[in-house]
CSV table of N, CA, C and O in Angstrom, one decimal:
chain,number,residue,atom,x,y,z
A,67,UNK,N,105.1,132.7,121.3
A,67,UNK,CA,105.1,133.6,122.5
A,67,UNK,C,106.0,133.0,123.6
A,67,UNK,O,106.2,131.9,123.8
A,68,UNK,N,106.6,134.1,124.1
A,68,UNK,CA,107.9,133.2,124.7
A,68,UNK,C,107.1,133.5,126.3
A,68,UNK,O,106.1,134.3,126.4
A,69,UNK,N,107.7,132.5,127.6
A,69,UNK,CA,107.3,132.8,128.5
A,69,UNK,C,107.8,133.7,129.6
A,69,UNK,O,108.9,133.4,129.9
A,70,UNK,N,107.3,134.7,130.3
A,70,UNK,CA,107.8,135.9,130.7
A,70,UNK,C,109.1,135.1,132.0
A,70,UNK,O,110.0,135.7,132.6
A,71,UNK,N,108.8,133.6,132.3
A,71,UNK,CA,109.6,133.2,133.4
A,71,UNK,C,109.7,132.5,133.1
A,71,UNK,O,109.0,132.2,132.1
A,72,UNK,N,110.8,131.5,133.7
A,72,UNK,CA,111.3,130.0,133.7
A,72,UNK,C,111.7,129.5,134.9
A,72,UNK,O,112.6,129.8,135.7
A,73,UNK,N,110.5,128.3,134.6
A,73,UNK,CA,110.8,127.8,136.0
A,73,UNK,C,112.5,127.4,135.9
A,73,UNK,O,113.3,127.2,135.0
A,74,UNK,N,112.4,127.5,137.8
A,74,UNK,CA,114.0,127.1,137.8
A,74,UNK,C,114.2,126.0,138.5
A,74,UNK,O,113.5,125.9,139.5
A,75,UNK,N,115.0,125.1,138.2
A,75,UNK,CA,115.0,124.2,139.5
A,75,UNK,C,116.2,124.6,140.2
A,75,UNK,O,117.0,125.5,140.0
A,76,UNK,N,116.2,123.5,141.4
A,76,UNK,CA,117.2,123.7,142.8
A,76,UNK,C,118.6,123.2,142.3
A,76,UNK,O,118.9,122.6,141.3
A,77,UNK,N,119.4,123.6,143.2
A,77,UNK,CA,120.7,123.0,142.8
A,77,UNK,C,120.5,121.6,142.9
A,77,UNK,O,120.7,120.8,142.0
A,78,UNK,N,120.2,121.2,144.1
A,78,UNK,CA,120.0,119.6,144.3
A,78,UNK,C,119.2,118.9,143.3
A,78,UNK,O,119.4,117.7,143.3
A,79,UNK,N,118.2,119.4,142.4
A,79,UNK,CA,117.1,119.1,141.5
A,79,UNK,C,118.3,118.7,140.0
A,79,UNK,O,118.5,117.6,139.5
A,80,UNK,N,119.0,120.0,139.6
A,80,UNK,CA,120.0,120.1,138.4
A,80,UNK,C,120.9,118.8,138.7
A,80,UNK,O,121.2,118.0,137.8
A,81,UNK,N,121.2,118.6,140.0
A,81,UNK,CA,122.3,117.8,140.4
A,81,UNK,C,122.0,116.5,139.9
A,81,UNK,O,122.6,115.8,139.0
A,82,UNK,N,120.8,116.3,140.8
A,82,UNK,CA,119.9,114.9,140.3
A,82,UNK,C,119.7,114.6,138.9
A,82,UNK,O,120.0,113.5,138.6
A,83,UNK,N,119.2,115.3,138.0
A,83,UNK,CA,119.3,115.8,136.6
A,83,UNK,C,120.5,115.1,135.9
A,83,UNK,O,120.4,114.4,134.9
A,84,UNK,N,121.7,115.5,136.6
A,84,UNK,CA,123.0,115.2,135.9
A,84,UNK,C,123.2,113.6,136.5
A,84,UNK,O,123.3,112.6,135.7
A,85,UNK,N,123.2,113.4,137.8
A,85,UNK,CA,123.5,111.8,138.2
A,85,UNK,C,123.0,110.7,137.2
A,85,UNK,O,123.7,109.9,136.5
A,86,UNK,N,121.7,110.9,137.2
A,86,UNK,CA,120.2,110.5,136.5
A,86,UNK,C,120.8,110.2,135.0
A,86,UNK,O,120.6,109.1,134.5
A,87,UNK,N,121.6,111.2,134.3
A,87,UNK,CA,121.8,111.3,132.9
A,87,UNK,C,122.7,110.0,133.1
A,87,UNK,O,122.7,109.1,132.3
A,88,UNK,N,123.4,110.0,133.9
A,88,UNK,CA,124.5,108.7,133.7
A,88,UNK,C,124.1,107.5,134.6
A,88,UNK,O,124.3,106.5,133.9
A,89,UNK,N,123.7,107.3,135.6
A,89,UNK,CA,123.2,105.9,136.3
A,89,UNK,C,121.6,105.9,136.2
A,89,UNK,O,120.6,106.7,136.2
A,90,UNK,N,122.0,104.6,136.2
A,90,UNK,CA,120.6,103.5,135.6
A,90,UNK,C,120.4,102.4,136.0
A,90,UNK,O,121.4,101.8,135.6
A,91,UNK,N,119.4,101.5,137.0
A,91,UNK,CA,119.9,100.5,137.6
A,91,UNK,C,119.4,99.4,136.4
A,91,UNK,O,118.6,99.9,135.7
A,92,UNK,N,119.8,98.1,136.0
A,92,UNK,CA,119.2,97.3,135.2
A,92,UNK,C,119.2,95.8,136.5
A,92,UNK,O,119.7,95.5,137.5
A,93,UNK,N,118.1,95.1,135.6
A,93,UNK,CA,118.3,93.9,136.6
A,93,UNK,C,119.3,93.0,137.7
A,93,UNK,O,119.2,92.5,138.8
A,94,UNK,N,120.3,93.3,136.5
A,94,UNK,CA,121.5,92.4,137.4
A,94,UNK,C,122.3,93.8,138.7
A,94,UNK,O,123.0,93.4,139.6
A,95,UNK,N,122.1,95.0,138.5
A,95,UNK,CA,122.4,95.5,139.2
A,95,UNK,C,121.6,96.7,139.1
A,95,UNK,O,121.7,97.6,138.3
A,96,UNK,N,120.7,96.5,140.3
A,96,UNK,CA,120.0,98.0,140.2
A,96,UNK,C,120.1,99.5,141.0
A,96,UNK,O,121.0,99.7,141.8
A,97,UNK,N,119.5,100.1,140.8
A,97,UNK,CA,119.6,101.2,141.2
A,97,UNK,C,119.8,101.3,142.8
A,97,UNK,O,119.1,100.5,143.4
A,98,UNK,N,120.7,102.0,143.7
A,98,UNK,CA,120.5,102.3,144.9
A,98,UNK,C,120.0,103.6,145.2
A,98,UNK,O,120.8,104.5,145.2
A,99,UNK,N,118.5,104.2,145.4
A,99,UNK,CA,118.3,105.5,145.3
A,99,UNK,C,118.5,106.0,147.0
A,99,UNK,O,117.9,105.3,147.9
A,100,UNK,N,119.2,107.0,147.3
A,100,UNK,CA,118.3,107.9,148.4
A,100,UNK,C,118.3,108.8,148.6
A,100,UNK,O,119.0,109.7,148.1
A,101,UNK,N,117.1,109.1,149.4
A,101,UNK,CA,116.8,110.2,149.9
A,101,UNK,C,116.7,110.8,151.0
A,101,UNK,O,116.3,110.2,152.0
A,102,UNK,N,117.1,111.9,151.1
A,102,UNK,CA,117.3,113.0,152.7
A,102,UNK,C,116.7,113.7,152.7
A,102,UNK,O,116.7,114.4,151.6
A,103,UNK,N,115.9,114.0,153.7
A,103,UNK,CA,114.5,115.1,154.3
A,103,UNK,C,115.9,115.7,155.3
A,103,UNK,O,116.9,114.9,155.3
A,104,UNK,N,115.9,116.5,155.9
A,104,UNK,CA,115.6,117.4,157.2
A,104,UNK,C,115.4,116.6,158.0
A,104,UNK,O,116.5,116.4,158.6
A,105,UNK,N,114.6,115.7,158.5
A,105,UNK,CA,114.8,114.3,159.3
A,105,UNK,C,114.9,113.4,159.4
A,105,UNK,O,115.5,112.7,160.2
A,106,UNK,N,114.2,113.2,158.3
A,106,UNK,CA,114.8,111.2,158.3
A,106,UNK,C,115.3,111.0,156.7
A,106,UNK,O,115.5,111.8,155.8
A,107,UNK,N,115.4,109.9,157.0
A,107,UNK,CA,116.7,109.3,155.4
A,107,UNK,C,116.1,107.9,155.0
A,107,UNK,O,115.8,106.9,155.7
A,108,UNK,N,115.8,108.1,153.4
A,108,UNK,CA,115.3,106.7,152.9
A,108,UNK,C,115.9,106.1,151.9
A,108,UNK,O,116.9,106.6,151.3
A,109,UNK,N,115.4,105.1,151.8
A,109,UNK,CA,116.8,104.7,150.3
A,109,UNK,C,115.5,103.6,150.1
A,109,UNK,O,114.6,103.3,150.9
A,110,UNK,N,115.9,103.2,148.7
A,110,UNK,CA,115.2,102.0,147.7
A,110,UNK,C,115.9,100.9,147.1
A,110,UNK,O,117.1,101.3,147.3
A,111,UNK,N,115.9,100.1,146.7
A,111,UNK,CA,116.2,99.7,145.4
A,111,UNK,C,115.7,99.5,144.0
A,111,UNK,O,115.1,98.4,143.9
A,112,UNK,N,115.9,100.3,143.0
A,112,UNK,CA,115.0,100.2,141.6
A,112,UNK,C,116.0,99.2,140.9
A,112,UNK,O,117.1,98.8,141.0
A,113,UNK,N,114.6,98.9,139.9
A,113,UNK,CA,115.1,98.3,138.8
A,113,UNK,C,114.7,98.8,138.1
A,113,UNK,O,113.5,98.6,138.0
A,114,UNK,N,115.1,99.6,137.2
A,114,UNK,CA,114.4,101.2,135.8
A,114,UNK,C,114.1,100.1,134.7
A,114,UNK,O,113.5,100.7,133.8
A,115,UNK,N,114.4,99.1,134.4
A,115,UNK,CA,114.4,98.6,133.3
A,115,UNK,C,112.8,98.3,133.8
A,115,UNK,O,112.3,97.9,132.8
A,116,UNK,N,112.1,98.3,134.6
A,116,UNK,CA,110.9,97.6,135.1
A,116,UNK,C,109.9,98.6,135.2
A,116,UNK,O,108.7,98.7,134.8
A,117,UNK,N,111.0,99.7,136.3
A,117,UNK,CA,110.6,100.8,137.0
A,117,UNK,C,109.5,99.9,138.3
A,117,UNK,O,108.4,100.2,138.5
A,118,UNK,N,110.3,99.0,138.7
A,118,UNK,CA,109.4,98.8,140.4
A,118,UNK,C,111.1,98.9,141.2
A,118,UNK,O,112.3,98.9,140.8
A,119,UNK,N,110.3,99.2,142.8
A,119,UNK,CA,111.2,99.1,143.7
A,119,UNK,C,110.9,97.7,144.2
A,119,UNK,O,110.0,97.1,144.6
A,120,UNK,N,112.3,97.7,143.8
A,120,UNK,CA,112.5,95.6,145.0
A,120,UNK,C,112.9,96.0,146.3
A,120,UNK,O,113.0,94.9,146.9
A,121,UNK,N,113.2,96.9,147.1
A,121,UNK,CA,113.3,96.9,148.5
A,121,UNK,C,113.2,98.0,149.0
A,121,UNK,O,113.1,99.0,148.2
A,122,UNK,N,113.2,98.3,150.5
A,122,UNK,CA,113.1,100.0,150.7
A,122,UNK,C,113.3,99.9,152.3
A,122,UNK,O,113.1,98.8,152.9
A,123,UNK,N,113.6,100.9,152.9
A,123,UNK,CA,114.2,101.4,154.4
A,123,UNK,C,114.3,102.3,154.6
A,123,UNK,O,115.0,103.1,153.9
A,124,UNK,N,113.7,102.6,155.7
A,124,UNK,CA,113.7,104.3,156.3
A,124,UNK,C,113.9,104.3,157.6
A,124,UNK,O,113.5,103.4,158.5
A,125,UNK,N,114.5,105.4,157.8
A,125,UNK,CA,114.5,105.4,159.9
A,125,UNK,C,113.6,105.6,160.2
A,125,UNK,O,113.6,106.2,161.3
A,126,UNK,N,112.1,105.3,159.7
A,126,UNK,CA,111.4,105.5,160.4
A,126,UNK,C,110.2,104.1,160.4
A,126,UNK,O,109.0,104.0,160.6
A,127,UNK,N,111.0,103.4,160.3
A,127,UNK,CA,110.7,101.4,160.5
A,127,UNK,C,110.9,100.8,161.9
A,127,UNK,O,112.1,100.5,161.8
A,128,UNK,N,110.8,100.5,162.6
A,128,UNK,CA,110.5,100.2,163.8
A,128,UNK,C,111.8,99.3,163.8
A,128,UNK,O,112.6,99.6,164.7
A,129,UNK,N,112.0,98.2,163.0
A,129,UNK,CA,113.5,97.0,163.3
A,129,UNK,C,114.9,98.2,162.9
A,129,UNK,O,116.1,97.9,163.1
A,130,UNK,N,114.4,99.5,162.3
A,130,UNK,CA,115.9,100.5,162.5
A,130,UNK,C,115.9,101.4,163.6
A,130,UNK,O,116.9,101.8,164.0
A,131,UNK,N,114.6,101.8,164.3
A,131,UNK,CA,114.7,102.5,165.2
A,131,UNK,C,115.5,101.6,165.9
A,131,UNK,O,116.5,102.2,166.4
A,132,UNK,N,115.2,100.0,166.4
A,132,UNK,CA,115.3,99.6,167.2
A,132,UNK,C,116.8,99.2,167.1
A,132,UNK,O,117.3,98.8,168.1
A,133,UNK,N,117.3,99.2,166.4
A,133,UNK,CA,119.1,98.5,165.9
A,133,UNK,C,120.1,99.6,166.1
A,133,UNK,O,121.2,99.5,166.6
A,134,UNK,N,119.3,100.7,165.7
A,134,UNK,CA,119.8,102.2,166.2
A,134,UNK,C,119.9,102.8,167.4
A,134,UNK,O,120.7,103.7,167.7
A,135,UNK,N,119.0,102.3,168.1
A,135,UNK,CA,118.7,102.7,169.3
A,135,UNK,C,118.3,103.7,169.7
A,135,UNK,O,118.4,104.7,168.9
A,136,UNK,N,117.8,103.9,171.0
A,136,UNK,CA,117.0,105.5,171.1
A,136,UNK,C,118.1,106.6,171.3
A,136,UNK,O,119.2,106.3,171.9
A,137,UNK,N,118.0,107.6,171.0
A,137,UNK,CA,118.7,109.1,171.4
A,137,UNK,C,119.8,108.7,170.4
A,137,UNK,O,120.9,109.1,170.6
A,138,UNK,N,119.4,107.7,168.8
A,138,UNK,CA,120.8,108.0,168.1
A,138,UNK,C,121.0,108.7,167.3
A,138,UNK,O,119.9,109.1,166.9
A,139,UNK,N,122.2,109.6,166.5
A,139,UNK,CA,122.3,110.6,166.2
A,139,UNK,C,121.7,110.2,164.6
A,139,UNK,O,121.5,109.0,164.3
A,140,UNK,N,121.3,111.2,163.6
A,140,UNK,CA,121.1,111.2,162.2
A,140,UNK,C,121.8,110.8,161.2
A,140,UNK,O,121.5,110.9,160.0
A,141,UNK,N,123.2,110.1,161.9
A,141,UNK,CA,124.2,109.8,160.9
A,141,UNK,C,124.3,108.1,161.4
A,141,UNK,O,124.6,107.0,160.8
A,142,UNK,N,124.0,108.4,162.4
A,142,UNK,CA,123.8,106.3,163.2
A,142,UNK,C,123.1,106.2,162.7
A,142,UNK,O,123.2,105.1,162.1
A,143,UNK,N,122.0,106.8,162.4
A,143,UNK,CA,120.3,106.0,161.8
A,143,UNK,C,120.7,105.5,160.2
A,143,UNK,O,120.7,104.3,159.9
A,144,UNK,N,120.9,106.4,159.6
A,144,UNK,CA,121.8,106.3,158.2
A,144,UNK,C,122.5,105.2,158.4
A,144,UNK,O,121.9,104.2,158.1
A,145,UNK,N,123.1,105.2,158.6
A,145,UNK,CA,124.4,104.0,158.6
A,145,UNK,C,123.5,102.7,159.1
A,145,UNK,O,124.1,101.6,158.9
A,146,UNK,N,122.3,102.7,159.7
A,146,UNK,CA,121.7,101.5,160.4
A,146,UNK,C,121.1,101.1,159.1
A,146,UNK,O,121.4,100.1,158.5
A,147,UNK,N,119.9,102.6,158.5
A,147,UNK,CA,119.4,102.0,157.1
A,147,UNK,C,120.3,101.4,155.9
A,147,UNK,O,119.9,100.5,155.1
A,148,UNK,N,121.6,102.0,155.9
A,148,UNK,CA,122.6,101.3,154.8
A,148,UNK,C,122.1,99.8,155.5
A,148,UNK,O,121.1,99.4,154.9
A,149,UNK,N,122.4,99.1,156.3
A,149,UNK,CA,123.0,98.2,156.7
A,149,UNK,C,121.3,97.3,156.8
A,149,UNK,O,121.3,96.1,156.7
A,150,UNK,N,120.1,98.0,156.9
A,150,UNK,CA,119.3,97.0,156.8
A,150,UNK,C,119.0,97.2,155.2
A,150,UNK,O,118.8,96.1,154.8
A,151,UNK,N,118.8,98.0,154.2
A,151,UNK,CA,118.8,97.6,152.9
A,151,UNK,C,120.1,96.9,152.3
A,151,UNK,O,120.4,96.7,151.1
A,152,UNK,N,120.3,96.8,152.6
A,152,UNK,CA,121.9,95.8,152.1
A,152,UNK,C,121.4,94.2,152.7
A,152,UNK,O,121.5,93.1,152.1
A,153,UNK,N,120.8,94.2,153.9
A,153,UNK,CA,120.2,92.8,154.0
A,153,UNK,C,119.1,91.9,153.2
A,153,UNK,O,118.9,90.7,153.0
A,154,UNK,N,118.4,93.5,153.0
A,154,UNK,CA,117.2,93.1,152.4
A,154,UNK,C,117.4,93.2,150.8
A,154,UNK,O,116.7,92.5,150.1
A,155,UNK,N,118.4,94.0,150.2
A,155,UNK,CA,118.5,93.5,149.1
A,155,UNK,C,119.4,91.8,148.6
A,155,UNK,O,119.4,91.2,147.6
A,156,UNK,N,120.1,91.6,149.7
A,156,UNK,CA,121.0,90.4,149.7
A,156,UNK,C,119.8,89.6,150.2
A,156,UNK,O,120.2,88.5,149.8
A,157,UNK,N,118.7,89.3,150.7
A,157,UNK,CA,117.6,88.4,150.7
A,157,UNK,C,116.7,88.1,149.4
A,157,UNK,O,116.2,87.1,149.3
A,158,UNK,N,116.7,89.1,148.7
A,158,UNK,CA,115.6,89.6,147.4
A,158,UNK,C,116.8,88.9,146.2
A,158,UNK,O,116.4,88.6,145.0
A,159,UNK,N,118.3,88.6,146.6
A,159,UNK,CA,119.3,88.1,145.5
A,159,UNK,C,120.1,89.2,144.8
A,159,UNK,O,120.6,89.1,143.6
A,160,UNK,N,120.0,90.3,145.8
A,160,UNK,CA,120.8,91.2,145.4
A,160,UNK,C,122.2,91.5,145.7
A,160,UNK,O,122.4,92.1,146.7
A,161,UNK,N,123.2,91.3,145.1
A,161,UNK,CA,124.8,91.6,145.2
A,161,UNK,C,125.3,92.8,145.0
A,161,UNK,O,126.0,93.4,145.8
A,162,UNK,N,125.0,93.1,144.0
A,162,UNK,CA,125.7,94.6,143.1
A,162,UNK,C,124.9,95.6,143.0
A,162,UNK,O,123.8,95.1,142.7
A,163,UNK,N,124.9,96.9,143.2
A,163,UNK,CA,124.3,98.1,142.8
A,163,UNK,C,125.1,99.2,142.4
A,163,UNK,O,126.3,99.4,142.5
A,164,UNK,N,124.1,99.8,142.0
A,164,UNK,CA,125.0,101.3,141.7
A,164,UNK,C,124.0,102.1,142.1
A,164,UNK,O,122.8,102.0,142.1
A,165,UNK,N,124.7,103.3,142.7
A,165,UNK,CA,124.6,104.3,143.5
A,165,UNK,C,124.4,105.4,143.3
A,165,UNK,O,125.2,106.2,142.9
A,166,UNK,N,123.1,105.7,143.7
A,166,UNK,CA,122.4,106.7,143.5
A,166,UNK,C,122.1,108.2,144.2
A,166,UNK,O,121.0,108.5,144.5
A,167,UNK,N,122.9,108.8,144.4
A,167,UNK,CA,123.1,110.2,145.8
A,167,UNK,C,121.8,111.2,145.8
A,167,UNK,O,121.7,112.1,146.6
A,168,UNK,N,120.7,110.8,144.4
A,168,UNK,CA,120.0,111.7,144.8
A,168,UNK,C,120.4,112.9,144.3
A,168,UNK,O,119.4,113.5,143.9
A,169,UNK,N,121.5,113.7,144.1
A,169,UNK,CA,121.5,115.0,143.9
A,169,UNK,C,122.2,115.7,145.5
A,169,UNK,O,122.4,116.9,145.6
A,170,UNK,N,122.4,114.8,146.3
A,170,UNK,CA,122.9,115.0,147.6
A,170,UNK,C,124.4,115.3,147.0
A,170,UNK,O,124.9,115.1,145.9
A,171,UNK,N,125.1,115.9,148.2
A,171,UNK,CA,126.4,115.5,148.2
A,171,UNK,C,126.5,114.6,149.0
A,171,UNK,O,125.8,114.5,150.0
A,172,UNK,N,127.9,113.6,148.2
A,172,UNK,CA,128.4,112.7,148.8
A,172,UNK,C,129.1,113.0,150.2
A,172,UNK,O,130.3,113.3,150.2
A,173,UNK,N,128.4,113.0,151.5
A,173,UNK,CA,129.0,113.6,152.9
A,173,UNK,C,127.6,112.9,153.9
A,173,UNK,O,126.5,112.5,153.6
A,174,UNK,N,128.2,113.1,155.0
A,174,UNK,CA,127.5,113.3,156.3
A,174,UNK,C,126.3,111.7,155.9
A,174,UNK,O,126.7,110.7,155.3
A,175,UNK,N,125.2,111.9,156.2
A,175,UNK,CA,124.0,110.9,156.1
A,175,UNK,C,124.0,109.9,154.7
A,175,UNK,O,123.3,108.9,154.6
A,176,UNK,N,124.7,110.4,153.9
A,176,UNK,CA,124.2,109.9,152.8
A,176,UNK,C,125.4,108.5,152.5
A,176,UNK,O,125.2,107.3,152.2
A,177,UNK,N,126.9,109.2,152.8
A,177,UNK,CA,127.6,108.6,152.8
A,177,UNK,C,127.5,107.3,154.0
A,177,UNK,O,127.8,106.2,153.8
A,178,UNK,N,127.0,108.0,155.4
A,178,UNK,CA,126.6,106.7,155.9
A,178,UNK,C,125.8,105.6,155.7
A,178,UNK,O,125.8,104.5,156.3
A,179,UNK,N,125.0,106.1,154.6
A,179,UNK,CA,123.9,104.8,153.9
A,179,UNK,C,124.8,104.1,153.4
A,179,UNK,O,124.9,102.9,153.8
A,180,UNK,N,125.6,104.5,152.4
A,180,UNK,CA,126.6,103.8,151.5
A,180,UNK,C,127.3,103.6,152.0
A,180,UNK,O,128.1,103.0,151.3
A,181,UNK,N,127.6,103.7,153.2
A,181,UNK,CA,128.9,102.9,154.1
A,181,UNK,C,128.2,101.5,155.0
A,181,UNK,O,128.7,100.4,155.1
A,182,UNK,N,127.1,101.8,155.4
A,182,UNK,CA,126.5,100.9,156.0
A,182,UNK,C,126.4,100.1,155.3
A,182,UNK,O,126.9,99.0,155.5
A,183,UNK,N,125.3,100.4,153.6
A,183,UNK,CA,125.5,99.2,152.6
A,183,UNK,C,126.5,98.3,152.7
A,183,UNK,O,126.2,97.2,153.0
A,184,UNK,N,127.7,98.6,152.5
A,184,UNK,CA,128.7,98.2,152.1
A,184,UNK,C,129.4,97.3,153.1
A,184,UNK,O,130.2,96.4,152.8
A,185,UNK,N,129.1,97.7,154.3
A,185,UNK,CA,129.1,96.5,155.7
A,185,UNK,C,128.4,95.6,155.5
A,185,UNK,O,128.7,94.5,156.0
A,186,UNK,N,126.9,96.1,154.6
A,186,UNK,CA,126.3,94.8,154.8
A,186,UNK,C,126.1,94.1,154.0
A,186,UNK,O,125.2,93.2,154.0
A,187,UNK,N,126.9,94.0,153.0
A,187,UNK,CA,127.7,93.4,151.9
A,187,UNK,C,127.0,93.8,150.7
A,187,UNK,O,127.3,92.8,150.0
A,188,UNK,N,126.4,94.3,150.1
A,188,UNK,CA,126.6,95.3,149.1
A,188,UNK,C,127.7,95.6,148.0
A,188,UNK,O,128.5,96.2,148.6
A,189,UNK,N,128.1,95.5,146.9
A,189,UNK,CA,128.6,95.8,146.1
A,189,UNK,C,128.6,96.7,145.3
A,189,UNK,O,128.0,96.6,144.2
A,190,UNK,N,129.5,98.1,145.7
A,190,UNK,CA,129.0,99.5,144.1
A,190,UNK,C,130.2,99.6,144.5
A,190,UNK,O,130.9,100.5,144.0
């Protein structure tokens, strides 16, 4: 019996879908995941060979509000969280990652995660 509907996913869902089929974080170099709401912006670091996260940051942590400063725009905040997971994975013994967009396009908040990373010495 066939189903009268199919579920559909979103473009950003298919997109994710497709990233996902090709990056994979493993020990020596794990995953950089993030994520964008409508307000705030998160990112991780996995290890899929484990499946735990070793680090994590969001604008909405009190040492990024604070680095960010008040009345900063959505793209400063981003670029602040690049820059404090890039610390905290270089504390945990992290050098190298690969990069994970989520299903996002590569633009505006997302890119500033990954630019911030990358200031904060990060490697992808």
């Amino acid at each position: 019996m066939r189903l009268k509907y199919r579920r559909r996913l979103t473009p950003r869902k298919r997109r994710h879908v497709r990233v996902r089929a090709k990056v994979s974080g493993t020990e020596q170099r794990p995953r950089l995941n993030v994520f964008r709401s409508s307000a705030h912006i998160y990112a991780q670091v996995i290890d899929d060979t484990l499946g735990h996260t070793l680090v994590a940051a969001s604008d909405l942590e009190a040492p990024v509000v604070e680095r960010a400063g008040d009345g900063a725009t959505k793209v400063a905040r981003a670029k602040t969280v690049g820059q404090v997971i890039a610390e905290r994975a270089r504390a945990a013994g992290i050098e190298a990652v690969v990069f994970d967009r989520g299903g996002f396009l590569y633009h505006g908040r997302v890119r500033a995660v990954a630019d911030g990373a990358r200031e904060g010495g990060l490697a992808f």
